[in-house]
Amino acid sequence: MKKTATLKVDNREYKLPVVIGTEKEKGIDISKLRAESGYITLDPGYTNTGSCESSITYTDGEKGILRYRGIPIDELAQKSDFIEVADLLIWGSLPTKVMRKRFTDLLTNNALLHESLKHHFEGFPFDSHPMAMLSAMVNALSCYHPVLAMPHSSSEIEKAAAILISKIRTITAFSYKMSRGEPFIYPKSEFSYAENLLHMMFSLPHEPYEVHPEVKRAVDLILILHADHEQNCSTSTVRMVASSGANLFASISAGIAALWGHLHGGANQAAIEMLEDIHSGSIDVKQYIKMAKDKKSSFRLMGFGHRVYKNYDPRAKILKKLSKNVFSVLKHKDPLLDIALELEDIALSDPYFIERKLYPNVDFYSGLIYRAIGVPKNMFPVFFAIGRLPGWIAHWKEATENNRLQLARPRQIYVGHAKQNYVPISKRSTKKS
Ligand code: SDX
């Protein structure tokens, strides 16, 4: 017998189906609620609302669990690499050798941009934020791949995924070079995914950049950790845009825009700016903590807290360890790491943070590693987008497969003016309403 929930309202009872997930998460299906009762639900920020059933990623915020297609993030971090994780997320299983070779070849053969796309960079002011350029360039890519922008068959989706995952690196590197007035550096077929990204960013025509093996591994690991996170703001944006029938590239471009916000993927840049403020002496750690606790201030501790994790973000644990490892192999010193560790210690022993279950999230330590590698602050969210891209593609595929497009269109509760008539300007009162 299917389990149901009972809603009692206006002296009537409504039976609502209960949905139970793989890990026993419970949901009440309200898809027929308005038709049967005339009521909608109200849940600003969708804190309590599931938008879909998904098989891609599972998180348990209370226990700090994150699994891609059932595989724990710690195991993938130790044993896998970013391209294998991309395959896992998009296709639902770890790739065979044949699949891996085919996808790697597609990535290699799609690393270049169409030469005319290069001129688009000249249209941006030199100090443009790279997230603005990335979102625009990904959308522009659909003009060069009009058929693959709306992939249907598995092979079309595989090719479209390879175009996006390969070219996002080139777009990132070219926007970095453009900001420095340096010549674009082209990809090399023999380089791995992360190696090519760093090569295209940091090499010069007269001086190739030697990628330290530990740095290559660190960037690949960071991309794995960012690859997906179920229905976060930017992924939900990708799914919402996909639901209108928009193409994959346009949906990804919208996801990049959503990720940019400082409460979401832009928090890695904001966290470093917070640590820099403290390091500059303009404000000390205790004052920042005080501001973060002050209900009147809109300030939040950047890189702290999470809508889902009410425990230590498993990705932050790995990134904290990785930051120390990268610092030691590069013999890199950064006072911001000591400030971050002090901030974490103080916050985690402060009742305000303990009561609200606020812990470091994925954005708290990642910026320190990017800094050690020489990535500029405004490119931190771009690196987040590169990592998140396979997750966005997987969710676009899940939302659109079997042609089951369902236009996302939330309802609202209207609280504005009651009905009123038009007033000619000659009759409008002069006092400001
Ligand atoms: C990402 O969703 C995902 O999966 C996202 C992500 C992914 O992989 O896609 O994990 C990536 O976006 C991580 C989050 C990055 N953002 C930040 O680091 C920005 C700082 N964090 C906060 O703004 C906040 O924690 C949010 C926005 C991330 C989550 O906020 P919620 O769940 O909406 O929680 P809330 O605003 O309702 O806060 C609950 C309480 C409030 O206090 P009270 O009203 O109960 O007194 O906790 C407080 C908040 O004021 N609070 C914080 C805080 N975060 C929450 N107080 C100080 N500093 C913070 N960082």
CSV table of C-alpha atoms and ligand atoms in Angstrom, one decimal:
chain,number,residue,atom,x,y,z
A,1,MET,CA,0.0,0.0,0.0
A,2,LYS,CA,1.5,3.3,-1.1
A,3,LYS,CA,2.3,5.6,1.9
A,4,THR,CA,0.4,8.9,2.0
A,5,ALA,CA,0.4,12.1,4.1
A,6,THR,CA,-2.8,13.7,5.1
A,7,LEU,CA,-3.4,17.5,4.9
A,8,LYS,CA,-6.3,18.8,6.8
A,9,VAL,CA,-7.5,22.3,5.7
A,10,ASP,CA,-10.9,24.0,5.5
A,11,ASN,CA,-12.5,21.0,7.2
A,12,ARG,CA,-11.4,18.7,4.4
A,13,GLU,CA,-8.6,16.0,4.3
A,14,TYR,CA,-6.3,15.6,1.3
A,15,LYS,CA,-4.2,12.4,0.8
A,16,LEU,CA,-0.8,13.3,-0.6
A,17,PRO,CA,1.5,10.6,-2.0
A,18,VAL,CA,4.8,10.1,0.0
A,19,VAL,CA,8.0,9.5,-2.1
A,20,ILE,CA,10.9,7.7,-0.4
A,21,GLY,CA,14.4,8.0,-1.9
A,22,THR,CA,17.3,5.5,-2.1
A,23,GLU,CA,18.7,6.6,1.2
A,24,LYS,CA,15.2,6.8,2.7
A,25,GLU,CA,14.8,10.6,2.3
A,26,LYS,CA,11.2,11.4,2.5
A,27,GLY,CA,9.1,13.7,0.3
A,28,ILE,CA,5.4,14.6,0.0
A,29,ASP,CA,4.3,14.8,-3.6
A,30,ILE,CA,2.2,18.0,-3.9
A,31,SER,CA,1.9,18.0,-7.7
A,32,LYS,CA,-1.9,17.8,-7.5
A,33,LEU,CA,-2.4,19.9,-4.3
A,34,ARG,CA,-3.6,23.1,-6.1
A,35,ALA,CA,-6.0,21.2,-8.4
A,36,GLU,CA,-7.5,19.3,-5.5
A,37,SER,CA,-7.4,21.9,-2.7
A,38,GLY,CA,-6.9,25.3,-4.3
A,39,TYR,CA,-3.8,25.7,-2.0
A,40,ILE,CA,-0.2,26.1,-3.1
A,41,THR,CA,2.8,25.8,-0.8
A,42,LEU,CA,5.1,28.8,0.0
A,43,ASP,CA,8.8,28.1,0.5
A,44,PRO,CA,11.1,31.1,-0.3
A,45,GLY,CA,14.5,29.8,-1.4
A,46,TYR,CA,13.1,26.3,-1.8
A,47,THR,CA,14.7,25.3,1.6
A,48,ASN,CA,12.1,22.6,2.1
A,49,THR,CA,11.1,21.9,-1.5
A,50,GLY,CA,12.4,19.2,-3.8
A,51,SER,CA,12.3,20.3,-7.5
A,52,CYS,CA,12.9,16.8,-9.0
A,53,GLU,CA,13.9,13.2,-8.4
A,54,SER,CA,17.5,12.8,-9.5
A,55,SER,CA,20.0,9.8,-9.7
A,56,ILE,CA,23.2,11.8,-10.0
A,57,THR,CA,24.4,13.0,-6.6
A,58,TYR,CA,23.5,12.3,-3.1
A,59,THR,CA,24.3,14.5,-0.1
A,60,ASP,CA,23.4,14.1,3.5
A,61,GLY,CA,23.9,17.5,5.2
A,62,GLU,CA,23.6,16.2,8.7
A,63,LYS,CA,26.2,13.5,8.3
A,64,GLY,CA,28.4,15.4,5.8
A,65,ILE,CA,28.0,12.8,3.1
A,66,LEU,CA,28.6,13.4,-0.7
A,67,ARG,CA,28.4,10.7,-3.3
A,68,TYR,CA,28.5,10.9,-7.1
A,69,ARG,CA,26.4,8.1,-8.6
A,70,GLY,CA,26.7,6.3,-5.2
A,71,ILE,CA,30.5,6.6,-5.0
A,72,PRO,CA,31.8,8.5,-1.9
A,73,ILE,CA,33.7,11.7,-2.7
A,74,ASP,CA,36.7,10.6,-0.6
A,75,GLU,CA,37.1,7.5,-2.7
A,76,LEU,CA,36.9,9.5,-5.9
A,77,ALA,CA,39.3,12.0,-4.5
A,78,GLN,CA,41.8,9.3,-3.8
A,79,LYS,CA,41.4,7.0,-6.8
A,80,SER,CA,39.8,8.9,-9.7
A,81,ASP,CA,40.5,11.9,-11.9
A,82,PHE,CA,38.4,14.7,-13.2
A,83,ILE,CA,37.7,13.3,-16.7
A,84,GLU,CA,36.7,9.9,-15.3
A,85,VAL,CA,34.4,11.7,-12.8
A,86,ALA,CA,32.9,13.7,-15.6
A,87,ASP,CA,32.1,10.5,-17.4
A,88,LEU,CA,30.6,9.0,-14.2
A,89,LEU,CA,28.3,12.0,-13.6
A,90,ILE,CA,27.1,12.3,-17.2
A,91,TRP,CA,26.7,8.6,-18.1
A,92,GLY,CA,26.0,7.1,-14.6
A,93,SER,CA,28.9,4.7,-14.4
A,94,LEU,CA,32.7,4.7,-14.4
A,95,PRO,CA,33.9,4.6,-18.0
A,96,THR,CA,35.5,1.5,-19.6
A,97,LYS,CA,38.9,1.8,-21.2
A,98,VAL,CA,37.2,2.2,-24.7
A,99,MET,CA,34.9,4.9,-23.4
A,100,ARG,CA,37.7,6.7,-21.7
A,101,LYS,CA,39.9,6.7,-24.8
A,102,ARG,CA,37.0,8.0,-26.9
A,103,PHE,CA,36.2,10.8,-24.6
A,104,THR,CA,39.8,11.8,-24.1
A,105,ASP,CA,40.3,11.9,-27.9
A,106,LEU,CA,37.2,14.1,-28.2
A,107,LEU,CA,38.5,16.5,-25.6
A,108,THR,CA,41.9,16.7,-27.3
A,109,ASN,CA,40.3,17.3,-30.7
A,110,ASN,CA,38.0,20.0,-29.4
A,111,ALA,CA,40.4,22.0,-27.3
A,112,LEU,CA,40.8,24.8,-29.9
A,113,LEU,CA,38.4,27.7,-30.3
A,114,HIS,CA,37.2,28.7,-33.8
A,115,GLU,CA,39.7,31.3,-34.8
A,116,SER,CA,37.0,33.9,-35.2
A,117,LEU,CA,35.8,33.3,-31.6
A,118,LYS,CA,39.2,34.8,-30.5
A,119,HIS,CA,38.1,38.2,-31.7
A,120,HIS,CA,35.2,38.2,-29.2
A,121,PHE,CA,37.8,38.7,-26.5
A,122,GLU,CA,38.8,42.0,-28.1
A,123,GLY,CA,35.3,43.3,-27.5
A,124,PHE,CA,35.6,43.1,-23.7
A,125,PRO,CA,37.3,45.8,-21.6
A,126,PHE,CA,40.7,44.4,-20.5
A,127,ASP,CA,39.5,44.4,-16.9
A,128,SER,CA,36.2,42.5,-17.5
A,129,HIS,CA,35.4,39.9,-14.8
A,130,PRO,CA,36.2,36.5,-16.4
A,131,MET,CA,32.8,35.1,-15.2
A,132,ALA,CA,31.1,37.6,-17.5
A,133,MET,CA,33.3,36.6,-20.4
A,134,LEU,CA,32.9,32.9,-19.7
A,135,SER,CA,29.1,33.1,-19.6
A,136,ALA,CA,29.0,35.1,-22.8
A,137,MET,CA,31.6,32.9,-24.6
A,138,VAL,CA,29.8,29.7,-23.7
A,139,ASN,CA,26.6,31.1,-25.1
A,140,ALA,CA,28.5,32.2,-28.2
A,141,LEU,CA,29.8,28.7,-28.7
A,142,SER,CA,26.3,27.6,-29.6
A,143,CYS,CA,26.5,29.7,-32.8
A,144,TYR,CA,29.5,27.6,-33.9
A,145,HIS,CA,27.9,24.3,-33.0
A,146,PRO,CA,24.1,24.9,-33.7
A,147,VAL,CA,23.3,21.2,-34.0
A,148,LEU,CA,25.3,19.9,-31.0
A,149,ALA,CA,24.0,22.8,-28.8
A,150,MET,CA,20.8,20.8,-28.7
A,151,PRO,CA,22.1,17.2,-28.4
A,152,HIS,CA,19.7,14.3,-28.4
A,153,SER,CA,21.5,11.0,-29.1
A,154,SER,CA,24.1,9.7,-26.7
A,155,SER,CA,26.9,10.4,-29.3
A,156,GLU,CA,25.7,13.9,-29.7
A,157,ILE,CA,25.6,14.4,-25.9
A,158,GLU,CA,29.1,13.0,-25.7
A,159,LYS,CA,30.4,15.3,-28.4
A,160,ALA,CA,28.6,18.4,-26.9
A,161,ALA,CA,30.0,17.5,-23.5
A,162,ALA,CA,33.5,17.2,-24.9
A,163,ILE,CA,33.2,20.6,-26.7
A,164,LEU,CA,32.1,22.3,-23.5
A,165,ILE,CA,34.5,20.6,-21.1
A,166,SER,CA,37.5,21.1,-23.4
A,167,LYS,CA,36.8,24.6,-24.6
A,168,ILE,CA,35.9,26.0,-21.2
A,169,ARG,CA,39.6,25.6,-20.4
A,170,THR,CA,40.7,27.4,-23.5
A,171,ILE,CA,38.1,30.2,-22.9
A,172,THR,CA,39.4,30.5,-19.3
A,173,ALA,CA,43.0,30.7,-20.4
A,174,PHE,CA,42.4,33.1,-23.2
A,175,SER,CA,40.4,35.5,-20.9
A,176,TYR,CA,43.3,35.4,-18.4
A,177,LYS,CA,45.8,36.1,-21.2
A,178,MET,CA,43.6,38.9,-22.5
A,179,SER,CA,43.5,40.5,-19.1
A,180,ARG,CA,47.3,40.5,-19.0
A,181,GLY,CA,47.9,41.6,-22.6
A,182,GLU,CA,49.8,38.4,-23.2
A,183,PRO,CA,49.5,36.3,-26.4
A,184,PHE,CA,47.1,33.4,-26.4
A,185,ILE,CA,48.8,30.0,-25.8
A,186,TYR,CA,47.4,27.0,-27.6
A,187,PRO,CA,46.7,23.6,-26.0
A,188,LYS,CA,49.1,20.7,-26.4
A,189,SER,CA,47.6,17.2,-27.2
A,190,GLU,CA,50.1,15.4,-25.0
A,191,PHE,CA,49.0,17.3,-21.8
A,192,SER,CA,46.4,16.1,-19.3
A,193,TYR,CA,43.2,18.1,-18.7
A,194,ALA,CA,44.5,20.2,-15.7
A,195,GLU,CA,48.0,20.4,-17.2
A,196,ASN,CA,46.7,22.0,-20.4
A,197,LEU,CA,44.6,24.5,-18.5
A,198,LEU,CA,47.7,25.7,-16.5
A,199,HIS,CA,49.9,25.5,-19.6
A,200,MET,CA,47.5,27.8,-21.6
A,201,MET,CA,47.3,30.2,-18.7
A,202,PHE,CA,50.9,30.5,-17.5
A,203,SER,CA,53.1,29.6,-20.5
A,204,LEU,CA,54.6,32.3,-22.6
A,205,PRO,CA,55.8,31.9,-26.3
A,206,HIS,CA,59.4,32.1,-25.2
A,207,GLU,CA,59.0,30.3,-21.8
A,208,PRO,CA,56.9,27.2,-21.4
A,209,TYR,CA,55.3,26.8,-17.9
A,210,GLU,CA,56.5,23.7,-16.2
A,211,VAL,CA,53.5,22.2,-14.4
A,212,HIS,CA,54.6,20.7,-11.0
A,213,PRO,CA,53.1,17.2,-10.8
A,214,GLU,CA,51.6,17.9,-7.3
A,215,VAL,CA,50.0,21.1,-8.7
A,216,LYS,CA,48.6,19.2,-11.7
A,217,ARG,CA,47.1,16.6,-9.2
A,218,ALA,CA,45.8,19.3,-6.9
A,219,VAL,CA,43.9,21.2,-9.7
A,220,ASP,CA,42.5,17.9,-10.9
A,221,LEU,CA,41.4,17.0,-7.4
A,222,ILE,CA,39.8,20.5,-6.9
A,223,LEU,CA,37.8,20.0,-10.1
A,224,ILE,CA,36.6,16.6,-8.9
A,225,LEU,CA,35.4,18.1,-5.6
A,226,HIS,CA,33.5,20.8,-7.5
A,227,ALA,CA,32.0,18.5,-10.1
A,228,ASP,CA,28.5,18.3,-8.8
A,229,HIS,CA,26.4,19.0,-5.7
A,230,GLU,CA,22.7,18.0,-6.5
A,231,GLN,CA,20.2,20.9,-6.7
A,232,ASN,CA,22.4,23.9,-5.8
A,233,CYS,CA,21.5,27.3,-7.0
A,234,SER,CA,23.4,27.1,-10.3
A,235,THR,CA,22.5,23.5,-11.1
A,236,SER,CA,18.8,24.3,-10.5
A,237,THR,CA,19.2,27.3,-12.8
A,238,VAL,CA,20.6,25.0,-15.5
A,239,ARG,CA,17.6,22.7,-15.0
A,240,MET,CA,15.1,25.6,-15.0
A,241,VAL,CA,16.5,27.0,-18.3
A,242,ALA,CA,16.6,23.5,-19.8
A,243,SER,CA,12.9,23.1,-18.9
A,244,SER,CA,12.0,25.8,-21.4
A,245,GLY,CA,13.5,23.8,-24.2
A,246,ALA,CA,16.6,26.1,-24.3
A,247,ASN,CA,19.8,24.5,-25.7
A,248,LEU,CA,22.5,23.0,-23.5
A,249,PHE,CA,25.0,25.8,-24.1
A,250,ALA,CA,22.5,28.5,-23.2
A,251,SER,CA,21.5,26.5,-20.0
A,252,ILE,CA,25.2,26.2,-19.0
A,253,SER,CA,25.7,29.9,-19.7
A,254,ALA,CA,22.8,30.7,-17.3
A,255,GLY,CA,24.4,28.3,-14.7
A,256,ILE,CA,27.7,30.2,-14.9
A,257,ALA,CA,25.8,33.5,-14.2
A,258,ALA,CA,24.1,32.0,-11.2
A,259,LEU,CA,27.3,30.5,-9.8
A,260,TRP,CA,29.0,33.9,-9.9
A,261,GLY,CA,27.1,35.3,-6.9
A,262,HIS,CA,29.1,35.7,-3.7
A,263,LEU,CA,26.7,33.5,-1.7
A,264,HIS,CA,27.4,30.6,-4.1
A,265,GLY,CA,30.4,30.0,-6.4
A,266,GLY,CA,31.7,33.6,-5.9
A,267,ALA,CA,32.3,32.8,-2.2
A,268,ASN,CA,35.8,31.5,-2.9
A,269,GLN,CA,36.8,35.0,-4.2
A,270,ALA,CA,34.9,36.7,-1.3
A,271,ALA,CA,36.5,34.4,1.3
A,272,ILE,CA,40.0,35.4,0.1
A,273,GLU,CA,39.0,39.1,0.0
A,274,MET,CA,37.8,38.7,3.6
A,275,LEU,CA,41.2,37.1,4.7
A,276,GLU,CA,43.1,39.9,2.8
A,277,ASP,CA,41.1,42.5,4.7
A,278,ILE,CA,42.1,40.9,8.0
A,279,HIS,CA,45.7,40.6,6.9
A,280,SER,CA,45.8,44.3,5.9
A,281,GLY,CA,44.9,45.1,9.5
A,282,SER,CA,41.9,47.1,8.4
A,283,ILE,CA,39.8,44.8,10.6
A,284,ASP,CA,40.8,41.9,12.9
A,285,VAL,CA,39.4,38.4,13.1
A,286,LYS,CA,37.4,39.0,16.3
A,287,GLN,CA,35.7,42.1,14.6
A,288,TYR,CA,34.8,40.0,11.6
A,289,ILE,CA,33.3,37.3,13.8
A,290,LYS,CA,31.4,40.0,15.6
A,291,MET,CA,30.1,41.4,12.4
A,292,ALA,CA,29.1,38.0,11.1
A,293,LYS,CA,27.1,37.4,14.3
A,294,ASP,CA,25.4,40.8,14.1
A,295,LYS,CA,21.8,40.4,12.9
A,296,LYS,CA,21.7,44.0,11.8
A,297,SER,CA,24.7,43.5,9.5
A,298,SER,CA,24.3,41.7,6.2
A,299,PHE,CA,27.9,40.5,6.5
A,300,ARG,CA,28.5,36.8,6.5
A,301,LEU,CA,31.6,34.8,7.1
A,302,MET,CA,32.6,33.9,3.5
A,303,GLY,CA,33.3,30.3,3.0
A,304,PHE,CA,31.3,29.4,6.1
A,305,GLY,CA,27.8,27.9,6.4
A,306,HIS,CA,25.8,25.9,3.9
A,307,ARG,CA,22.1,25.4,3.0
A,308,VAL,CA,22.6,21.6,3.1
A,309,TYR,CA,25.7,20.8,5.2
A,310,LYS,CA,25.0,21.3,8.9
A,311,ASN,CA,28.3,19.4,9.5
A,312,TYR,CA,31.8,19.9,8.1
A,313,ASP,CA,31.6,20.0,4.3
A,314,PRO,CA,33.5,16.8,3.3
A,315,ARG,CA,35.1,18.8,0.4
A,316,ALA,CA,36.4,21.4,2.8
A,317,LYS,CA,38.1,18.7,4.8
A,318,ILE,CA,39.9,17.5,1.7
A,319,LEU,CA,40.8,21.0,0.6
A,320,LYS,CA,42.1,22.0,4.0
A,321,LYS,CA,44.6,19.1,3.8
A,322,LEU,CA,45.4,19.7,0.1
A,323,SER,CA,46.2,23.4,0.8
A,324,LYS,CA,48.9,22.4,3.3
A,325,ASN,CA,50.2,19.8,0.9
A,326,VAL,CA,50.4,22.3,-2.0
A,327,PHE,CA,52.1,24.8,0.2
A,328,SER,CA,54.7,22.4,1.3
A,329,VAL,CA,55.6,21.1,-2.2
A,330,LEU,CA,55.8,24.6,-3.6
A,331,LYS,CA,57.6,25.8,-0.4
A,332,HIS,CA,54.9,28.5,-0.4
A,333,LYS,CA,54.1,30.6,2.6
A,334,ASP,CA,50.8,32.6,2.9
A,335,PRO,CA,49.8,34.4,6.0
A,336,LEU,CA,46.2,34.1,4.8
A,337,LEU,CA,46.3,30.3,5.6
A,338,ASP,CA,47.2,31.1,9.3
A,339,ILE,CA,44.3,33.6,9.4
A,340,ALA,CA,41.9,31.1,7.9
A,341,LEU,CA,42.9,28.4,10.5
A,342,GLU,CA,42.5,31.0,13.3
A,343,LEU,CA,39.1,32.1,12.0
A,344,GLU,CA,38.0,28.5,11.8
A,345,ASP,CA,39.2,27.7,15.3
A,346,ILE,CA,37.4,30.7,16.8
A,347,ALA,CA,34.2,30.2,14.8
A,348,LEU,CA,33.9,26.5,15.6
A,349,SER,CA,34.2,27.2,19.4
A,350,ASP,CA,31.7,30.1,19.3
A,351,PRO,CA,28.1,29.2,20.4
A,352,TYR,CA,26.6,31.4,17.5
A,353,PHE,CA,28.2,29.1,14.9
A,354,ILE,CA,27.8,25.9,16.9
A,355,GLU,CA,24.1,26.5,17.5
A,356,ARG,CA,23.5,27.2,13.8
A,357,LYS,CA,25.8,24.3,12.7
A,358,LEU,CA,28.0,26.6,10.6
A,359,TYR,CA,31.2,25.0,9.3
A,360,PRO,CA,33.7,25.8,6.6
A,361,ASN,CA,32.4,24.9,3.2
A,362,VAL,CA,34.0,24.1,-0.2
A,363,ASP,CA,34.8,27.8,-0.7
A,364,PHE,CA,36.8,28.4,2.5
A,365,TYR,CA,40.1,26.8,1.5
A,366,SER,CA,40.0,26.5,-2.3
A,367,GLY,CA,41.1,30.1,-2.8
A,368,LEU,CA,44.3,29.6,-0.8
A,369,ILE,CA,45.3,26.8,-3.2
A,370,TYR,CA,44.5,28.9,-6.3
A,371,ARG,CA,46.6,31.8,-4.8
A,372,ALA,CA,49.5,29.4,-4.2
A,373,ILE,CA,49.3,28.4,-7.9
A,374,GLY,CA,49.1,32.0,-9.1
A,375,VAL,CA,45.5,32.1,-10.2
A,376,PRO,CA,44.1,35.6,-9.8
A,377,LYS,CA,41.2,36.1,-7.4
A,378,ASN,CA,38.6,37.0,-10.0
A,379,MET,CA,39.3,33.6,-11.7
A,380,PHE,CA,38.5,31.5,-8.6
A,381,PRO,CA,34.7,31.3,-9.5
A,382,VAL,CA,35.8,30.4,-13.1
A,383,PHE,CA,37.8,27.4,-11.7
A,384,PHE,CA,34.6,26.5,-9.8
A,385,ALA,CA,32.6,26.6,-13.1
A,386,ILE,CA,35.2,24.4,-14.9
A,387,GLY,CA,34.8,21.8,-12.1
A,388,ARG,CA,31.0,22.1,-12.0
A,389,LEU,CA,30.5,21.8,-15.7
A,390,PRO,CA,30.1,18.0,-15.9
A,391,GLY,CA,27.5,18.1,-13.1
A,392,TRP,CA,25.6,20.8,-15.0
A,393,ILE,CA,25.7,18.7,-18.2
A,394,ALA,CA,24.6,15.6,-16.3
A,395,HIS,CA,21.6,17.5,-14.9
A,396,TRP,CA,20.7,19.0,-18.2
A,397,LYS,CA,20.7,15.5,-19.7
A,398,GLU,CA,18.6,14.1,-16.8
A,399,ALA,CA,16.1,16.9,-17.1
A,400,THR,CA,15.7,16.6,-20.9
A,401,GLU,CA,16.1,12.9,-21.6
A,402,ASN,CA,13.1,10.9,-22.9
A,403,ASN,CA,11.7,14.2,-24.1
A,404,ARG,CA,10.0,14.7,-20.8
A,405,LEU,CA,10.5,18.4,-20.7
A,406,GLN,CA,8.3,19.9,-18.0
A,407,LEU,CA,8.4,23.7,-18.1
A,408,ALA,CA,9.5,25.0,-14.6
A,409,ARG,CA,7.0,27.7,-13.5
A,410,PRO,CA,6.7,28.3,-9.8
A,411,ARG,CA,3.5,29.9,-8.4
A,412,GLN,CA,3.4,32.9,-5.9
A,413,ILE,CA,1.2,34.4,-3.3
A,414,TYR,CA,0.3,38.0,-4.5
A,415,VAL,CA,0.5,40.6,-1.8
A,416,GLY,CA,0.4,43.8,-3.9
A,417,HIS,CA,-2.4,46.3,-4.6
A,418,ALA,CA,-6.0,45.1,-4.7
A,419,LYS,CA,-7.8,46.0,-8.0
A,420,GLN,CA,-7.6,49.7,-8.8
A,421,ASN,CA,-8.4,51.8,-11.9
A,422,TYR,CA,-6.1,53.9,-14.2
A,423,VAL,CA,-5.8,57.5,-13.1
A,424,PRO,CA,-5.0,60.1,-15.8
A,425,ILE,CA,-1.8,62.1,-15.0
A,426,SER,CA,-3.8,65.3,-14.6
A,427,LYS,CA,-5.7,63.7,-11.7
A,428,ARG,CA,-2.7,62.1,-9.9
A,429,SER,CA,-1.7,63.7,-6.6
A,430,THR,CA,1.6,65.5,-6.6
A,431,LYS,CA,2.6,64.0,-3.2
A,432,LYS,CA,5.0,61.0,-3.6
A,433,SER,CA,3.1,57.8,-2.7
B,1,SDX,C1,28.3,27.0,-2.3
B,1,SDX,O1,24.0,24.6,-2.4
B,1,SDX,C2,25.2,24.1,-2.6
B,1,SDX,O2,25.4,22.9,-2.7
B,1,SDX,C3,26.3,25.2,-2.9
B,1,SDX,C4,27.7,24.7,-3.0
B,1,SDX,C5,27.8,23.8,-4.3
B,1,SDX,O3,28.7,22.9,-4.3
B,1,SDX,O4,27.1,24.1,-5.3
B,1,SDX,O5,28.0,23.9,-1.9
B,1,SDX,C6,28.6,25.8,-3.2
B,1,SDX,O6,27.6,27.9,-2.7
B,1,SDX,C7,28.8,27.0,-0.9
B,1,SDX,C8,28.3,28.2,-0.1
B,1,SDX,C9,29.2,29.4,-0.4
B,1,SDX,N1,28.7,30.6,0.2
B,1,SDX,C10,29.3,31.2,1.3
B,1,SDX,O7,30.3,30.7,1.8
B,1,SDX,C11,28.6,32.5,1.7
B,1,SDX,C12,28.5,32.6,3.2
B,1,SDX,N2,27.5,31.6,3.6
B,1,SDX,C13,26.1,32.1,3.9
B,1,SDX,O8,25.7,33.2,3.2
B,1,SDX,C14,25.1,31.0,4.1
B,1,SDX,O9,25.7,30.1,4.9
B,1,SDX,C15,24.5,30.3,2.8
B,1,SDX,C16,23.9,31.3,1.9
B,1,SDX,C17,25.6,29.5,2.1
B,1,SDX,C18,23.5,29.3,3.3
B,1,SDX,O10,22.6,30.1,4.1
B,1,SDX,P1,21.2,29.4,4.4
B,1,SDX,O11,21.2,28.0,4.5
B,1,SDX,O12,20.2,30.1,3.6
B,1,SDX,O13,21.1,29.7,5.9
B,1,SDX,P2,20.5,31.0,6.5
B,1,SDX,O14,20.9,32.2,5.7
B,1,SDX,O15,19.0,30.7,6.7
B,1,SDX,O16,21.3,31.0,7.9
B,1,SDX,C19,20.8,30.3,9.0
B,1,SDX,C20,21.4,31.1,10.2
B,1,SDX,C21,21.1,32.6,10.1
B,1,SDX,O17,21.1,33.1,11.3
B,1,SDX,P3,19.6,33.2,12.2
B,1,SDX,O18,18.7,34.1,11.3
B,1,SDX,O19,19.2,31.8,12.3
B,1,SDX,O20,20.0,33.9,13.5
B,1,SDX,O21,22.9,31.1,10.1
B,1,SDX,C22,23.4,32.4,9.9
B,1,SDX,C23,22.2,33.2,9.3
B,1,SDX,O22,22.4,34.6,9.6
B,1,SDX,N3,24.5,32.2,8.9
B,1,SDX,C24,25.6,32.8,9.0
B,1,SDX,C25,26.4,32.3,7.9
B,1,SDX,N4,25.7,31.5,7.2
B,1,SDX,C26,24.5,31.4,7.8
B,1,SDX,N5,26.1,33.8,9.8
B,1,SDX,C27,27.3,34.2,9.6
B,1,SDX,N6,28.1,33.8,8.6
B,1,SDX,C28,27.7,32.9,7.7
B,1,SDX,N7,28.5,32.5,6.8
